[in-house]
PDB file of C-alpha atoms in Angstrom:
ATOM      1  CA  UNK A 268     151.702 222.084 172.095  1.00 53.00           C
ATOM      2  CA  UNK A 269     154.770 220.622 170.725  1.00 56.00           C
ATOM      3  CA  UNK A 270     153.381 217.127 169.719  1.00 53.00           C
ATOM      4  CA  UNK A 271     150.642 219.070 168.204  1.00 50.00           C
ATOM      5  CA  UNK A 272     152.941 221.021 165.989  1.00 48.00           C
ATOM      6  CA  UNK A 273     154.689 217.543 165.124  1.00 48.00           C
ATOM      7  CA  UNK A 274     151.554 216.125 164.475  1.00 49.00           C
ATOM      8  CA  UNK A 275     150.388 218.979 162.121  1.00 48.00           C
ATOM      9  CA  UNK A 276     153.979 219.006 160.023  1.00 53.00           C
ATOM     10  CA  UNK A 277     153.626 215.123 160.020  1.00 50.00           C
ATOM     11  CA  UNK A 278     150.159 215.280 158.390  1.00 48.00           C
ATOM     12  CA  UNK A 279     151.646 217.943 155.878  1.00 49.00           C
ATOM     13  CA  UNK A 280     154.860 216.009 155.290  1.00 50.00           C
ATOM     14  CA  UNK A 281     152.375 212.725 154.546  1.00 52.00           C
ATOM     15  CA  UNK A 282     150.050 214.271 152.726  1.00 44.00           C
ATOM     16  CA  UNK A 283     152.774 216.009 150.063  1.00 46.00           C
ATOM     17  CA  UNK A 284     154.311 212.170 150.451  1.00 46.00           C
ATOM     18  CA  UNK A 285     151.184 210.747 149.277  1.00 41.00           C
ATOM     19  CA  UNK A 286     150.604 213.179 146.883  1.00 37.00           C
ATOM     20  CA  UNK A 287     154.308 212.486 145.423  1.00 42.00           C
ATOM     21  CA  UNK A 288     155.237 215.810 145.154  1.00 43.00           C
ATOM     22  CA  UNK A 289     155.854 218.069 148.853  1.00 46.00           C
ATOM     23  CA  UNK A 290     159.323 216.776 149.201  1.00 50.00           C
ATOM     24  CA  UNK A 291     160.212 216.960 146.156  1.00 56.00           C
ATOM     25  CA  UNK A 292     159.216 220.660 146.070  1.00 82.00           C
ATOM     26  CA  UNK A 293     162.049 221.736 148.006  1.00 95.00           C
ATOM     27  CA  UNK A 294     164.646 224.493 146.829  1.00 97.00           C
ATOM     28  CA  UNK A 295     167.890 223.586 147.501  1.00 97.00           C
ATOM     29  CA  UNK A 296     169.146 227.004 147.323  1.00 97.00           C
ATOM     30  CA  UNK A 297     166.268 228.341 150.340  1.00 97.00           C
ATOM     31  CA  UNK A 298     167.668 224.944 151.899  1.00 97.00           C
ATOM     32  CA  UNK A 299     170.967 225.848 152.136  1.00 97.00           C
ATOM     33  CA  UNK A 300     169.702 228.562 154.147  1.00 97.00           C
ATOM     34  CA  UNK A 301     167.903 226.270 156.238  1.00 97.00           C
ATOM     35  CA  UNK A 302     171.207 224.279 156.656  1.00 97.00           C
ATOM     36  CA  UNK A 303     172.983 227.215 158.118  1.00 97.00           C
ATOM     37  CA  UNK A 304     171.404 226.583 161.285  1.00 96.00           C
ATOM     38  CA  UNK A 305     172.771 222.863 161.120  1.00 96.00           C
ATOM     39  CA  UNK A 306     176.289 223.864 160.001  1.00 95.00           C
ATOM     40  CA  UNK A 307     177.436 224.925 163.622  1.00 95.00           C
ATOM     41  CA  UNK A 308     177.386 221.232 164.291  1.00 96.00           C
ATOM     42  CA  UNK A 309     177.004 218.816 161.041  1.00 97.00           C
ATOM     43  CA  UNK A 310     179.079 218.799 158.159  1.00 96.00           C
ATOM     44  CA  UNK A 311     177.838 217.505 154.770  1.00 96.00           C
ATOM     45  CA  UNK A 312     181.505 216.802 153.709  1.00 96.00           C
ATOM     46  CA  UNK A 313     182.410 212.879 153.757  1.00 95.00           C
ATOM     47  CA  UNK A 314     184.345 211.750 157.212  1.00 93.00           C
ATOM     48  CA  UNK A 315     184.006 215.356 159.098  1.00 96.00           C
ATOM     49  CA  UNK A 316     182.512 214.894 162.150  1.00 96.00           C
ATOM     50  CA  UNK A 317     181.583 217.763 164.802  1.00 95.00           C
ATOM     51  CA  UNK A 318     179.760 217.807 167.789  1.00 96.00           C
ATOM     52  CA  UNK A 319     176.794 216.409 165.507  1.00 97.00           C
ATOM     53  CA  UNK A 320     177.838 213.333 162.670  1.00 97.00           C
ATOM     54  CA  UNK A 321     178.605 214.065 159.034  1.00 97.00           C
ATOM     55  CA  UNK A 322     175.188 214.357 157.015  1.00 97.00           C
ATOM     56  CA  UNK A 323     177.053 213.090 153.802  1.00 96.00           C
ATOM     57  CA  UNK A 324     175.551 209.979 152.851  1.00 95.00           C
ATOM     58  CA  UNK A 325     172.840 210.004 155.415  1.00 97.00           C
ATOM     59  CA  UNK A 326     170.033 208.726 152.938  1.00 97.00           C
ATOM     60  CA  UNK A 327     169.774 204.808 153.502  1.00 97.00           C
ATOM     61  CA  UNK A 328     171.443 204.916 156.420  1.00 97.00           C
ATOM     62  CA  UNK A 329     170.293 203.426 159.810  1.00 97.00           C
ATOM     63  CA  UNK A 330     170.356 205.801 162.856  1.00 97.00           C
ATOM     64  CA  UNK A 331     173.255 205.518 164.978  1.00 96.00           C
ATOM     65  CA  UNK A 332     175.249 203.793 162.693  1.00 96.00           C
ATOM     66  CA  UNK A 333     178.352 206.100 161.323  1.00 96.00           C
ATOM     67  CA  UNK A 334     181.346 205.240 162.524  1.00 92.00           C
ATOM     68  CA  UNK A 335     183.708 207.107 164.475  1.00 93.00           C
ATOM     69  CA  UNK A 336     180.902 209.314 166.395  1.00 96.00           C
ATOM     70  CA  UNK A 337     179.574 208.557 170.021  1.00 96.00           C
ATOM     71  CA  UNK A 338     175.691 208.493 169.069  1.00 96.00           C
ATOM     72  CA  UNK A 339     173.415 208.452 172.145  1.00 96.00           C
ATOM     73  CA  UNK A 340     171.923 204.746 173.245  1.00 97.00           C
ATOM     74  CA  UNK A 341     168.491 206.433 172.253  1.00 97.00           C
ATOM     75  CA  UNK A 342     169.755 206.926 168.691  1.00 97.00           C
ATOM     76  CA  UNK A 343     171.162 203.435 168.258  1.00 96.00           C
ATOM     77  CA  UNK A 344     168.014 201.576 169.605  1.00 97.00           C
ATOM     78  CA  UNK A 345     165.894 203.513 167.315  1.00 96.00           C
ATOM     79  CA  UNK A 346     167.205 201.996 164.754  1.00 90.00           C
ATOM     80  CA  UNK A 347     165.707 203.949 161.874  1.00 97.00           C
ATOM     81  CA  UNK A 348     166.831 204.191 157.988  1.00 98.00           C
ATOM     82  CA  UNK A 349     166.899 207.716 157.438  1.00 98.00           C
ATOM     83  CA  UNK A 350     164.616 208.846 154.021  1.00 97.00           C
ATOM     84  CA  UNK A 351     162.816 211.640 153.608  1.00 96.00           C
ATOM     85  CA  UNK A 352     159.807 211.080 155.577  1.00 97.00           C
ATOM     86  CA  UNK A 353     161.864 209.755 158.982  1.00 97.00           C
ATOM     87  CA  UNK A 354     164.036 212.691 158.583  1.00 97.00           C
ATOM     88  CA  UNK A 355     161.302 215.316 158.147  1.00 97.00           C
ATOM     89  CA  UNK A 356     159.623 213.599 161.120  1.00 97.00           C
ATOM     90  CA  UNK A 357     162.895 213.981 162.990  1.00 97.00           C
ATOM     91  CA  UNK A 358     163.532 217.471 161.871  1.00 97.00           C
ATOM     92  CA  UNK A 359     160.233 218.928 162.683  1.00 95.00           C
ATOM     93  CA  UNK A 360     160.494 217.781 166.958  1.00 96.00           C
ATOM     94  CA  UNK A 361     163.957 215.619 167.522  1.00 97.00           C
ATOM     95  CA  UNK A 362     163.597 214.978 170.694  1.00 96.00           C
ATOM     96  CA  UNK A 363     159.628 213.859 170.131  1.00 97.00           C
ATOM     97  CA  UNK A 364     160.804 211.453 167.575  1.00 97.00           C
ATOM     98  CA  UNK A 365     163.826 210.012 169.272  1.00 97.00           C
ATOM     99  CA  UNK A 366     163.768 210.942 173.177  1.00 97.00           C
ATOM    100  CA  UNK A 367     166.902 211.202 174.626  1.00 96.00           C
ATOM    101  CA  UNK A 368     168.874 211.636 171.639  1.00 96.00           C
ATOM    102  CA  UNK A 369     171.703 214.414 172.465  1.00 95.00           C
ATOM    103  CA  UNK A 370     170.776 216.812 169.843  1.00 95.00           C
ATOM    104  CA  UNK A 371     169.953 220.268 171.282  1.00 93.00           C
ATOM    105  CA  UNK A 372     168.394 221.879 168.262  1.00 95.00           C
ATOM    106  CA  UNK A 373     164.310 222.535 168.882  1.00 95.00           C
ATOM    107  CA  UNK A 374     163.671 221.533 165.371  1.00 96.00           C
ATOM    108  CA  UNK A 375     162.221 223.108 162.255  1.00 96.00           C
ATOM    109  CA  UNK A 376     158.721 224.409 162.471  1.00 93.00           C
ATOM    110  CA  UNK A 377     157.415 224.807 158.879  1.00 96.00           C
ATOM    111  CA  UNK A 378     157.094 222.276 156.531  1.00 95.00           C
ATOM    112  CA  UNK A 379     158.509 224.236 154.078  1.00 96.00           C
ATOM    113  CA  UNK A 380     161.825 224.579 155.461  1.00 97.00           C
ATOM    114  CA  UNK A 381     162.442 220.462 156.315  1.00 97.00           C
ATOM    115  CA  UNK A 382     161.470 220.374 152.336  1.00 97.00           C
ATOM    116  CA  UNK A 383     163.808 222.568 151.350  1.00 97.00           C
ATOM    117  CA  UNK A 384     166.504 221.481 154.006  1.00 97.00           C
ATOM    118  CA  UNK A 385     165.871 218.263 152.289  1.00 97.00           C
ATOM    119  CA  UNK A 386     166.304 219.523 148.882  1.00 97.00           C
ATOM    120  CA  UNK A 387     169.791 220.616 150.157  1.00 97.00           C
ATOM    121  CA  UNK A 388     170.725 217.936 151.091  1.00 96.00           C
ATOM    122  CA  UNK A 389     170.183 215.713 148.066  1.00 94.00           C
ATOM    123  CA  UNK A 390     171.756 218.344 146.251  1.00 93.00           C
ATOM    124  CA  UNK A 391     174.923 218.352 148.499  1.00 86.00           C
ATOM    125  CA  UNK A 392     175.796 214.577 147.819  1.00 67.00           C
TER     126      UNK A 392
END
């Protein structure tokens, strides 16, 4: 059931990414409603780590990578540059897309919500 529900946001996500325009669709403001369910544990300010890393700057960068956070083994060896597609594909089943990474969170089921979580994001630079 669960890699069935990845598989179906994956198609969407590729689909809008092919069609150059899902992603981009997002609202950062519905995002930043989105990102209150990240906030208990990610910051988007520059250096503040929690029990998750800082999200500031987290486009272009490889997974595992920030410094000063303990990231799981699974997270290092994945090895991933984080974009829009790898972190819609991580957002809609984390532990699917990078097994036994420590994140807790189920993930986001509806495409629209990674989009606009996306959106937020961007917009939060």
């Amino acid at each position: 059931m669960r890699l069935a529900a990845t598989v179906a946001i994956l198609t969407i996500l590729n689909a809008g990414l092919a069609a150059g325009s899902a992603l981009a669709a997002g609202d950062p403001k519905e995002g930043e409603k989105v990102y209150a369910k990240c906030r208990a544990c990610h910051s988007m300010d520059a250096g503040k780590n929690g029990v998750g890393p800082s999200l500031h700057g987290v486009f272009g960068r490889k997974s595992g990578t920030l410094e000063k956070f303990a990231f799981s083994k699974a997270m290092t060896e994945k090895a991933v540059v984080w974009d829009d597609k790898t972190i819609a594909a991580y957002m809609a089943d984390p532990k699917g897309y990078i097994p036994g990474n420590k994140m807790i969170f189920p993930g986001l089921k509806k495409a629209s919500e990674v989009e606009n979580l996306l959106a937020f994001m961007k917009s939060a630079k």
